Amino acid sequence: MTPINPTDTIVAPATAPGRGGIGVVRLSGPGVPAIARALLGGALPEPRRATLATFRDGTGEAIDSGLALYFPAPHSYTGEAVLELHGHGGPAVLASLVARAIDLGARRAEPGEFTRRAYLNDKLDLAQAEAVADLIHASSERALASARRQLAGELGRLVARWTDRTLQVLA
């Protein structure tokens, strides 16, 4: 097994496998600006603004069209440059977009790697990173509410208060 390099640019579908009206492919890492320019045929989209775009293959032909969202570092989920491509949700479209990003220098993300990067870049604490999985796997309203509170940082704040009180007692 090859070790994961946190400085690689990664790509993966962000929507569940299958068919749907919309499918999202996400990229994160230092190569995002160059990959975005190649995929979108020119300039980067304006940061944090949905931009109608055509997603292009290596010959300049359209793979699909949809919305492109660009988040420059450190103002993204992972703390790195992030590009989201919101296109049509067919498996062939998503596979073509992932393959094109890989051709441009990205590598396929490992499961949970976007959240791992958010944790490593201090965008989430460990409890919040674990809450992402809890949120995804929640099967009841109660579990969903608990995961939302944890993702909002409730547990991390509680632990920080306990740590501060313990240090005050020790001092």
Short mmCIF file of N, CA and C in Angstrom, two decimals:
data_model
loop_
_atom_site.label_atom_id
_atom_site.label_comp_id
_atom_site.label_asym_id
_atom_site.label_seq_id
_atom_site.Cartn_x
_atom_site.Cartn_y
_atom_site.Cartn_z
N MET A 1 0.84 -1.19 0.00
CA MET A 1 0.00 0.00 0.00
C MET A 1 0.89 1.25 0.00
N THR A 2 0.60 2.16 -0.90
CA THR A 2 1.37 3.40 -1.03
C THR A 2 0.95 4.37 0.07
N PRO A 3 1.92 5.00 0.76
CA PRO A 3 1.53 5.99 1.77
C PRO A 3 0.83 7.19 1.12
N ILE A 4 -0.11 7.75 1.85
CA ILE A 4 -0.85 8.91 1.35
C ILE A 4 -0.01 10.15 1.55
N ASN A 5 0.17 10.91 0.49
CA ASN A 5 0.93 12.16 0.54
C ASN A 5 -0.05 13.31 0.69
N PRO A 6 -0.02 14.02 1.82
CA PRO A 6 -0.99 15.10 2.04
C PRO A 6 -0.79 16.31 1.13
N THR A 7 0.29 16.33 0.36
CA THR A 7 0.49 17.46 -0.56
C THR A 7 0.01 17.15 -1.97
N ASP A 8 -0.47 15.93 -2.20
CA ASP A 8 -1.04 15.58 -3.50
C ASP A 8 -2.34 16.34 -3.71
N THR A 9 -2.71 16.52 -4.96
CA THR A 9 -4.04 17.02 -5.28
C THR A 9 -4.91 15.78 -5.46
N ILE A 10 -6.06 15.77 -4.80
CA ILE A 10 -6.93 14.60 -4.81
C ILE A 10 -8.25 14.91 -5.50
N VAL A 11 -8.90 13.86 -5.99
CA VAL A 11 -10.19 14.00 -6.68
C VAL A 11 -11.07 12.80 -6.35
N ALA A 12 -12.35 13.03 -6.25
CA ALA A 12 -13.32 11.96 -6.03
C ALA A 12 -14.72 12.49 -6.26
N PRO A 13 -15.64 11.61 -6.64
CA PRO A 13 -17.04 12.03 -6.64
C PRO A 13 -17.46 12.36 -5.21
N ALA A 14 -18.24 13.41 -5.05
CA ALA A 14 -18.72 13.80 -3.73
C ALA A 14 -20.17 13.38 -3.52
N THR A 15 -20.79 12.84 -4.55
CA THR A 15 -22.15 12.35 -4.43
C THR A 15 -22.12 10.83 -4.38
N ALA A 16 -23.18 10.27 -3.86
CA ALA A 16 -23.27 8.81 -3.74
C ALA A 16 -23.25 8.15 -5.11
N PRO A 17 -22.71 6.94 -5.19
CA PRO A 17 -22.70 6.23 -6.48
C PRO A 17 -24.13 6.00 -6.99
N GLY A 18 -24.24 5.91 -8.29
CA GLY A 18 -25.54 5.68 -8.91
C GLY A 18 -25.86 6.80 -9.88
N ARG A 19 -27.12 6.87 -10.24
CA ARG A 19 -27.57 7.88 -11.19
C ARG A 19 -28.40 8.94 -10.46
N GLY A 20 -28.26 10.16 -10.92
CA GLY A 20 -29.04 11.25 -10.34
C GLY A 20 -29.03 12.43 -11.27
N GLY A 21 -29.88 13.38 -10.99
CA GLY A 21 -29.94 14.57 -11.81
C GLY A 21 -28.65 15.37 -11.76
N ILE A 22 -28.02 15.38 -10.59
CA ILE A 22 -26.78 16.15 -10.39
C ILE A 22 -25.76 15.25 -9.73
N GLY A 23 -24.53 15.36 -10.20
CA GLY A 23 -23.41 14.67 -9.58
C GLY A 23 -22.30 15.67 -9.34
N VAL A 24 -21.59 15.50 -8.24
CA VAL A 24 -20.54 16.44 -7.86
C VAL A 24 -19.20 15.72 -7.80
N VAL A 25 -18.20 16.32 -8.43
CA VAL A 25 -16.81 15.86 -8.32
C VAL A 25 -16.05 16.94 -7.59
N ARG A 26 -15.27 16.52 -6.58
CA ARG A 26 -14.51 17.48 -5.76
C ARG A 26 -13.03 17.23 -5.91
N LEU A 27 -12.25 18.30 -6.00
CA LEU A 27 -10.79 18.25 -6.00
C LEU A 27 -10.28 19.10 -4.87
N SER A 28 -9.13 18.71 -4.28
CA SER A 28 -8.51 19.49 -3.23
C SER A 28 -7.00 19.34 -3.31
N GLY A 29 -6.28 20.45 -3.14
CA GLY A 29 -4.83 20.38 -3.10
C GLY A 29 -4.19 21.51 -3.88
N PRO A 30 -2.86 21.52 -3.88
CA PRO A 30 -2.14 22.63 -4.50
C PRO A 30 -2.28 22.70 -6.02
N GLY A 31 -2.60 21.60 -6.67
CA GLY A 31 -2.73 21.60 -8.13
C GLY A 31 -4.09 22.05 -8.63
N VAL A 32 -5.01 22.35 -7.73
CA VAL A 32 -6.38 22.70 -8.14
C VAL A 32 -6.43 23.87 -9.11
N PRO A 33 -5.74 25.00 -8.87
CA PRO A 33 -5.87 26.11 -9.83
C PRO A 33 -5.50 25.71 -11.26
N ALA A 34 -4.39 25.00 -11.44
CA ALA A 34 -3.97 24.60 -12.80
C ALA A 34 -4.95 23.60 -13.40
N ILE A 35 -5.39 22.65 -12.61
CA ILE A 35 -6.35 21.65 -13.11
C ILE A 35 -7.66 22.34 -13.48
N ALA A 36 -8.11 23.28 -12.65
CA ALA A 36 -9.35 24.00 -12.94
C ALA A 36 -9.26 24.76 -14.26
N ARG A 37 -8.14 25.43 -14.48
CA ARG A 37 -7.99 26.18 -15.73
C ARG A 37 -8.08 25.25 -16.94
N ALA A 38 -7.44 24.07 -16.84
CA ALA A 38 -7.46 23.13 -17.95
C ALA A 38 -8.86 22.52 -18.15
N LEU A 39 -9.51 22.15 -17.07
CA LEU A 39 -10.85 21.55 -17.16
C LEU A 39 -11.89 22.55 -17.65
N LEU A 40 -11.73 23.81 -17.26
CA LEU A 40 -12.74 24.82 -17.57
C LEU A 40 -12.38 25.66 -18.79
N GLY A 41 -11.22 25.39 -19.38
CA GLY A 41 -10.84 26.08 -20.61
C GLY A 41 -10.46 27.53 -20.42
N GLY A 42 -9.81 27.87 -19.33
CA GLY A 42 -9.39 29.26 -19.16
C GLY A 42 -9.20 29.67 -17.73
N ALA A 43 -9.83 30.76 -17.37
CA ALA A 43 -9.63 31.37 -16.06
C ALA A 43 -10.35 30.60 -14.96
N LEU A 44 -9.86 30.80 -13.75
CA LEU A 44 -10.54 30.25 -12.57
C LEU A 44 -11.87 30.96 -12.37
N PRO A 45 -12.86 30.23 -11.88
CA PRO A 45 -14.11 30.92 -11.53
C PRO A 45 -13.87 31.87 -10.36
N GLU A 46 -14.72 32.85 -10.22
CA GLU A 46 -14.62 33.76 -9.08
C GLU A 46 -14.81 32.94 -7.80
N PRO A 47 -13.97 33.18 -6.80
CA PRO A 47 -14.08 32.38 -5.57
C PRO A 47 -15.47 32.41 -4.93
N ARG A 48 -15.91 31.24 -4.49
CA ARG A 48 -17.16 31.05 -3.75
C ARG A 48 -18.39 31.54 -4.51
N ARG A 49 -18.35 31.51 -5.83
CA ARG A 49 -19.50 31.91 -6.64
C ARG A 49 -19.76 30.83 -7.70
N ALA A 50 -20.95 30.29 -7.70
CA ALA A 50 -21.30 29.27 -8.69
C ALA A 50 -21.24 29.89 -10.08
N THR A 51 -20.48 29.23 -10.96
CA THR A 51 -20.26 29.73 -12.30
C THR A 51 -20.64 28.66 -13.31
N LEU A 52 -21.49 29.00 -14.27
CA LEU A 52 -21.84 28.07 -15.33
C LEU A 52 -20.61 27.83 -16.19
N ALA A 53 -20.27 26.57 -16.41
CA ALA A 53 -19.04 26.25 -17.13
C ALA A 53 -19.22 24.99 -17.96
N THR A 54 -18.35 24.85 -18.94
CA THR A 54 -18.23 23.62 -19.72
C THR A 54 -16.98 22.91 -19.24
N PHE A 55 -17.11 21.63 -18.90
CA PHE A 55 -15.99 20.83 -18.43
C PHE A 55 -15.40 20.12 -19.64
N ARG A 56 -14.10 20.32 -19.90
CA ARG A 56 -13.48 19.91 -21.16
C ARG A 56 -12.49 18.76 -20.99
N ASP A 57 -12.43 17.93 -22.03
CA ASP A 57 -11.45 16.84 -22.04
C ASP A 57 -10.12 17.36 -22.59
N GLY A 58 -9.17 16.47 -22.83
CA GLY A 58 -7.84 16.86 -23.29
C GLY A 58 -7.79 17.47 -24.67
N THR A 59 -8.82 17.24 -25.49
CA THR A 59 -8.86 17.82 -26.83
C THR A 59 -9.67 19.11 -26.89
N GLY A 60 -10.23 19.50 -25.73
CA GLY A 60 -11.06 20.69 -25.69
C GLY A 60 -12.54 20.43 -25.90
N GLU A 61 -12.89 19.17 -26.15
CA GLU A 61 -14.30 18.80 -26.33
C GLU A 61 -15.01 18.79 -24.98
N ALA A 62 -16.30 19.05 -25.01
CA ALA A 62 -17.08 19.08 -23.78
C ALA A 62 -17.30 17.67 -23.23
N ILE A 63 -17.01 17.50 -21.96
CA ILE A 63 -17.40 16.29 -21.24
C ILE A 63 -18.83 16.48 -20.75
N ASP A 64 -19.09 17.66 -20.20
CA ASP A 64 -20.39 18.00 -19.64
C ASP A 64 -20.39 19.51 -19.38
N SER A 65 -21.52 20.01 -18.95
CA SER A 65 -21.58 21.40 -18.50
C SER A 65 -22.35 21.43 -17.19
N GLY A 66 -22.08 22.45 -16.40
CA GLY A 66 -22.73 22.57 -15.11
C GLY A 66 -22.14 23.73 -14.35
N LEU A 67 -22.16 23.61 -13.03
CA LEU A 67 -21.65 24.67 -12.18
C LEU A 67 -20.27 24.32 -11.67
N ALA A 68 -19.39 25.31 -11.65
CA ALA A 68 -18.05 25.17 -11.06
C ALA A 68 -17.98 26.12 -9.88
N LEU A 69 -17.48 25.59 -8.76
CA LEU A 69 -17.28 26.40 -7.56
C LEU A 69 -15.83 26.26 -7.14
N TYR A 70 -15.16 27.39 -6.98
CA TYR A 70 -13.75 27.40 -6.59
C TYR A 70 -13.61 28.06 -5.23
N PHE A 71 -12.87 27.39 -4.33
CA PHE A 71 -12.61 27.90 -2.99
C PHE A 71 -11.10 27.97 -2.82
N PRO A 72 -10.50 29.16 -2.83
CA PRO A 72 -9.05 29.24 -2.65
C PRO A 72 -8.66 28.91 -1.21
N ALA A 73 -7.45 28.40 -1.06
CA ALA A 73 -6.92 28.13 0.28
C ALA A 73 -6.73 29.45 1.00
N PRO A 74 -6.92 29.52 2.25
CA PRO A 74 -7.35 28.48 3.19
C PRO A 74 -8.85 28.49 3.44
N HIS A 75 -9.61 29.15 2.59
CA HIS A 75 -11.05 29.35 2.81
C HIS A 75 -11.88 28.26 2.15
N SER A 76 -11.63 27.02 2.56
CA SER A 76 -12.37 25.87 2.03
C SER A 76 -12.54 24.84 3.13
N TYR A 77 -13.30 23.83 2.84
CA TYR A 77 -13.53 22.74 3.81
C TYR A 77 -12.22 22.11 4.25
N THR A 78 -11.31 21.86 3.31
CA THR A 78 -10.05 21.19 3.63
C THR A 78 -8.95 22.15 4.05
N GLY A 79 -9.14 23.44 3.83
CA GLY A 79 -8.07 24.40 4.08
C GLY A 79 -7.14 24.55 2.89
N GLU A 80 -7.39 23.78 1.85
CA GLU A 80 -6.60 23.82 0.61
C GLU A 80 -7.46 24.42 -0.49
N ALA A 81 -6.87 24.67 -1.65
CA ALA A 81 -7.67 25.07 -2.80
C ALA A 81 -8.61 23.91 -3.14
N VAL A 82 -9.89 24.22 -3.36
CA VAL A 82 -10.89 23.21 -3.65
C VAL A 82 -11.68 23.64 -4.88
N LEU A 83 -11.98 22.67 -5.75
CA LEU A 83 -12.85 22.89 -6.90
C LEU A 83 -13.95 21.86 -6.84
N GLU A 84 -15.19 22.31 -6.98
CA GLU A 84 -16.32 21.40 -7.10
C GLU A 84 -16.94 21.59 -8.47
N LEU A 85 -17.19 20.48 -9.14
CA LEU A 85 -17.85 20.47 -10.43
C LEU A 85 -19.21 19.81 -10.26
N HIS A 86 -20.27 20.58 -10.48
CA HIS A 86 -21.64 20.08 -10.33
C HIS A 86 -22.19 19.87 -11.74
N GLY A 87 -22.18 18.62 -12.16
CA GLY A 87 -22.65 18.29 -13.50
C GLY A 87 -23.82 17.33 -13.44
N HIS A 88 -24.09 16.70 -14.57
CA HIS A 88 -25.15 15.70 -14.61
C HIS A 88 -24.68 14.45 -13.87
N GLY A 89 -25.60 13.77 -13.21
CA GLY A 89 -25.23 12.72 -12.27
C GLY A 89 -25.08 11.33 -12.82
N GLY A 90 -24.84 11.16 -14.09
CA GLY A 90 -24.62 9.82 -14.62
C GLY A 90 -23.22 9.31 -14.29
N PRO A 91 -23.08 8.02 -14.06
CA PRO A 91 -21.78 7.45 -13.71
C PRO A 91 -20.69 7.73 -14.76
N ALA A 92 -21.05 7.72 -16.05
CA ALA A 92 -20.06 7.96 -17.10
C ALA A 92 -19.54 9.39 -17.05
N VAL A 93 -20.42 10.34 -16.77
CA VAL A 93 -20.00 11.74 -16.66
C VAL A 93 -19.02 11.91 -15.51
N LEU A 94 -19.40 11.39 -14.33
CA LEU A 94 -18.54 11.54 -13.16
C LEU A 94 -17.20 10.83 -13.36
N ALA A 95 -17.24 9.64 -13.94
CA ALA A 95 -16.00 8.90 -14.21
C ALA A 95 -15.11 9.67 -15.18
N SER A 96 -15.70 10.30 -16.19
CA SER A 96 -14.92 11.08 -17.16
C SER A 96 -14.27 12.29 -16.50
N LEU A 97 -15.00 12.96 -15.62
CA LEU A 97 -14.45 14.12 -14.92
C LEU A 97 -13.31 13.71 -13.99
N VAL A 98 -13.48 12.61 -13.27
CA VAL A 98 -12.42 12.12 -12.39
C VAL A 98 -11.20 11.73 -13.22
N ALA A 99 -11.42 11.00 -14.32
CA ALA A 99 -10.31 10.56 -15.18
C ALA A 99 -9.56 11.77 -15.75
N ARG A 100 -10.28 12.80 -16.15
CA ARG A 100 -9.64 14.01 -16.69
C ARG A 100 -8.78 14.69 -15.62
N ALA A 101 -9.31 14.78 -14.39
CA ALA A 101 -8.54 15.39 -13.30
C ALA A 101 -7.28 14.56 -13.02
N ILE A 102 -7.38 13.25 -13.09
CA ILE A 102 -6.22 12.38 -12.88
C ILE A 102 -5.20 12.59 -14.01
N ASP A 103 -5.68 12.71 -15.24
CA ASP A 103 -4.79 12.99 -16.37
C ASP A 103 -4.03 14.31 -16.16
N LEU A 104 -4.66 15.24 -15.44
CA LEU A 104 -4.07 16.55 -15.21
C LEU A 104 -3.21 16.61 -13.94
N GLY A 105 -3.05 15.47 -13.28
CA GLY A 105 -2.12 15.42 -12.15
C GLY A 105 -2.71 15.11 -10.79
N ALA A 106 -4.01 14.99 -10.69
CA ALA A 106 -4.61 14.63 -9.41
C ALA A 106 -4.51 13.11 -9.23
N ARG A 107 -4.75 12.65 -8.03
CA ARG A 107 -4.89 11.22 -7.79
C ARG A 107 -6.23 11.00 -7.10
N ARG A 108 -6.74 9.78 -7.23
CA ARG A 108 -8.02 9.43 -6.63
C ARG A 108 -7.90 9.50 -5.10
N ALA A 109 -8.83 10.16 -4.47
CA ALA A 109 -8.83 10.31 -3.01
C ALA A 109 -9.17 8.98 -2.35
N GLU A 110 -8.57 8.76 -1.21
CA GLU A 110 -8.93 7.62 -0.36
C GLU A 110 -10.24 7.97 0.36
N PRO A 111 -11.02 6.96 0.79
CA PRO A 111 -12.24 7.28 1.54
C PRO A 111 -11.91 8.11 2.78
N GLY A 112 -12.65 9.19 2.98
CA GLY A 112 -12.46 10.05 4.14
C GLY A 112 -11.29 11.01 4.04
N GLU A 113 -10.60 11.03 2.91
CA GLU A 113 -9.39 11.85 2.82
C GLU A 113 -9.67 13.35 2.82
N PHE A 114 -10.79 13.79 2.28
CA PHE A 114 -11.11 15.22 2.32
C PHE A 114 -11.29 15.66 3.77
N THR A 115 -11.99 14.87 4.56
CA THR A 115 -12.18 15.19 5.97
C THR A 115 -10.88 15.07 6.74
N ARG A 116 -10.05 14.09 6.42
CA ARG A 116 -8.74 13.97 7.05
C ARG A 116 -7.93 15.24 6.81
N ARG A 117 -7.96 15.76 5.59
CA ARG A 117 -7.22 16.99 5.30
C ARG A 117 -7.78 18.18 6.07
N ALA A 118 -9.11 18.23 6.21
CA ALA A 118 -9.70 19.30 7.01
C ALA A 118 -9.20 19.22 8.45
N TYR A 119 -9.08 18.02 8.98
CA TYR A 119 -8.55 17.84 10.34
C TYR A 119 -7.08 18.25 10.40
N LEU A 120 -6.27 17.76 9.46
CA LEU A 120 -4.84 18.06 9.46
C LEU A 120 -4.55 19.55 9.28
N ASN A 121 -5.45 20.24 8.60
CA ASN A 121 -5.29 21.68 8.36
C ASN A 121 -6.06 22.53 9.38
N ASP A 122 -6.42 21.92 10.51
CA ASP A 122 -7.10 22.61 11.61
C ASP A 122 -8.42 23.27 11.23
N LYS A 123 -9.11 22.68 10.28
CA LYS A 123 -10.45 23.15 9.94
C LYS A 123 -11.51 22.46 10.80
N LEU A 124 -11.18 21.26 11.28
CA LEU A 124 -12.04 20.49 12.16
C LEU A 124 -11.19 19.91 13.28
N ASP A 125 -11.78 19.77 14.48
CA ASP A 125 -11.07 19.01 15.51
C ASP A 125 -11.43 17.53 15.32
N LEU A 126 -10.82 16.68 16.13
CA LEU A 126 -11.03 15.24 15.93
C LEU A 126 -12.49 14.85 16.13
N ALA A 127 -13.15 15.42 17.13
CA ALA A 127 -14.55 15.10 17.37
C ALA A 127 -15.42 15.53 16.18
N GLN A 128 -15.11 16.68 15.59
CA GLN A 128 -15.87 17.14 14.42
C GLN A 128 -15.62 16.24 13.22
N ALA A 129 -14.38 15.81 13.03
CA ALA A 129 -14.07 14.91 11.92
C ALA A 129 -14.84 13.60 12.07
N GLU A 130 -14.91 13.08 13.28
CA GLU A 130 -15.68 11.86 13.51
C GLU A 130 -17.17 12.11 13.32
N ALA A 131 -17.62 13.32 13.63
CA ALA A 131 -19.03 13.66 13.46
C ALA A 131 -19.47 13.64 12.01
N VAL A 132 -18.55 13.89 11.09
CA VAL A 132 -18.89 13.83 9.66
C VAL A 132 -19.38 12.42 9.32
N ALA A 133 -18.64 11.41 9.78
CA ALA A 133 -19.07 10.02 9.54
C ALA A 133 -20.38 9.73 10.25
N ASP A 134 -20.52 10.24 11.47
CA ASP A 134 -21.77 10.03 12.21
C ASP A 134 -22.95 10.65 11.48
N LEU A 135 -22.75 11.81 10.90
CA LEU A 135 -23.80 12.50 10.16
C LEU A 135 -24.20 11.69 8.92
N ILE A 136 -23.22 11.18 8.23
CA ILE A 136 -23.48 10.39 7.02
C ILE A 136 -24.24 9.11 7.35
N HIS A 137 -23.91 8.50 8.49
CA HIS A 137 -24.50 7.20 8.84
C HIS A 137 -25.70 7.31 9.78
N ALA A 138 -26.11 8.52 10.13
CA ALA A 138 -27.24 8.68 11.04
C ALA A 138 -28.50 8.05 10.44
N SER A 139 -29.20 7.24 11.25
CA SER A 139 -30.39 6.58 10.75
C SER A 139 -31.64 7.00 11.51
N SER A 140 -31.52 7.97 12.40
CA SER A 140 -32.68 8.48 13.12
C SER A 140 -32.50 9.98 13.32
N GLU A 141 -33.61 10.64 13.66
CA GLU A 141 -33.55 12.08 13.91
C GLU A 141 -32.68 12.39 15.12
N ARG A 142 -32.72 11.52 16.12
CA ARG A 142 -31.92 11.73 17.33
C ARG A 142 -30.42 11.61 17.01
N ALA A 143 -30.05 10.59 16.24
CA ALA A 143 -28.64 10.42 15.85
C ALA A 143 -28.18 11.59 14.99
N LEU A 144 -29.06 12.05 14.11
CA LEU A 144 -28.74 13.20 13.25
C LEU A 144 -28.51 14.45 14.09
N ALA A 145 -29.36 14.70 15.08
CA ALA A 145 -29.22 15.87 15.95
C ALA A 145 -27.91 15.79 16.74
N SER A 146 -27.59 14.62 17.24
CA SER A 146 -26.34 14.44 18.00
C SER A 146 -25.13 14.71 17.12
N ALA A 147 -25.14 14.18 15.91
CA ALA A 147 -24.02 14.39 14.98
C ALA A 147 -23.90 15.85 14.60
N ARG A 148 -25.01 16.54 14.40
CA ARG A 148 -24.96 17.98 14.07
C ARG A 148 -24.33 18.78 15.20
N ARG A 149 -24.70 18.46 16.45
CA ARG A 149 -24.12 19.17 17.60
C ARG A 149 -22.61 18.92 17.67
N GLN A 150 -22.22 17.67 17.44
CA GLN A 150 -20.79 17.33 17.49
C GLN A 150 -20.04 18.03 16.37
N LEU A 151 -20.63 18.06 15.17
CA LEU A 151 -19.99 18.73 14.03
C LEU A 151 -19.87 20.24 14.28
N ALA A 152 -20.82 20.80 14.99
CA ALA A 152 -20.78 22.24 15.31
C ALA A 152 -19.73 22.55 16.36
N GLY A 153 -19.10 21.52 16.94
CA GLY A 153 -18.01 21.75 17.88
C GLY A 153 -18.40 21.69 19.34
N GLU A 154 -19.63 21.25 19.63
CA GLU A 154 -20.10 21.22 21.02
C GLU A 154 -19.19 20.37 21.91
N LEU A 155 -18.85 19.16 21.47
CA LEU A 155 -17.99 18.29 22.27
C LEU A 155 -16.59 18.89 22.44
N GLY A 156 -16.03 19.45 21.38
CA GLY A 156 -14.71 20.06 21.45
C GLY A 156 -14.66 21.21 22.44
N ARG A 157 -15.73 22.03 22.46
CA ARG A 157 -15.79 23.15 23.41
C ARG A 157 -15.89 22.64 24.84
N LEU A 158 -16.66 21.57 25.04
CA LEU A 158 -16.79 20.99 26.38
C LEU A 158 -15.45 20.45 26.87
N VAL A 159 -14.74 19.75 26.00
CA VAL A 159 -13.42 19.22 26.37
C VAL A 159 -12.45 20.36 26.67
N ALA A 160 -12.51 21.42 25.89
CA ALA A 160 -11.63 22.57 26.12
C ALA A 160 -11.92 23.20 27.48
N ARG A 161 -13.19 23.32 27.86
CA ARG A 161 -13.54 23.87 29.18
C ARG A 161 -13.00 22.98 30.29
N TRP A 162 -13.16 21.66 30.13
CA TRP A 162 -12.65 20.72 31.13
C TRP A 162 -11.13 20.82 31.25
N THR A 163 -10.47 20.95 30.10
CA THR A 163 -9.01 21.08 30.10
C THR A 163 -8.59 22.35 30.84
N ASP A 164 -9.26 23.47 30.54
CA ASP A 164 -8.95 24.73 31.22
C ASP A 164 -9.16 24.63 32.72
N ARG A 165 -10.26 24.02 33.13
CA ARG A 165 -10.54 23.87 34.57
C ARG A 165 -9.49 22.98 35.23
N THR A 166 -9.11 21.90 34.55
CA THR A 166 -8.10 20.99 35.11
C THR A 166 -6.78 21.72 35.26
N LEU A 167 -6.39 22.50 34.28
CA LEU A 167 -5.14 23.26 34.38
C LEU A 167 -5.19 24.29 35.49
N GLN A 168 -6.34 24.92 35.68
CA GLN A 168 -6.48 25.89 36.78
C GLN A 168 -6.33 25.21 38.13
N VAL A 169 -6.91 24.03 38.28
CA VAL A 169 -6.79 23.28 39.54
C VAL A 169 -5.35 22.87 39.76
N LEU A 170 -4.69 22.42 38.73
CA LEU A 170 -3.29 22.00 38.85
C LEU A 170 -2.37 23.17 39.17
N ALA A 171 -2.72 24.35 38.65
CA ALA A 171 -1.89 25.53 38.89
C ALA A 171 -2.02 25.96 40.34
#
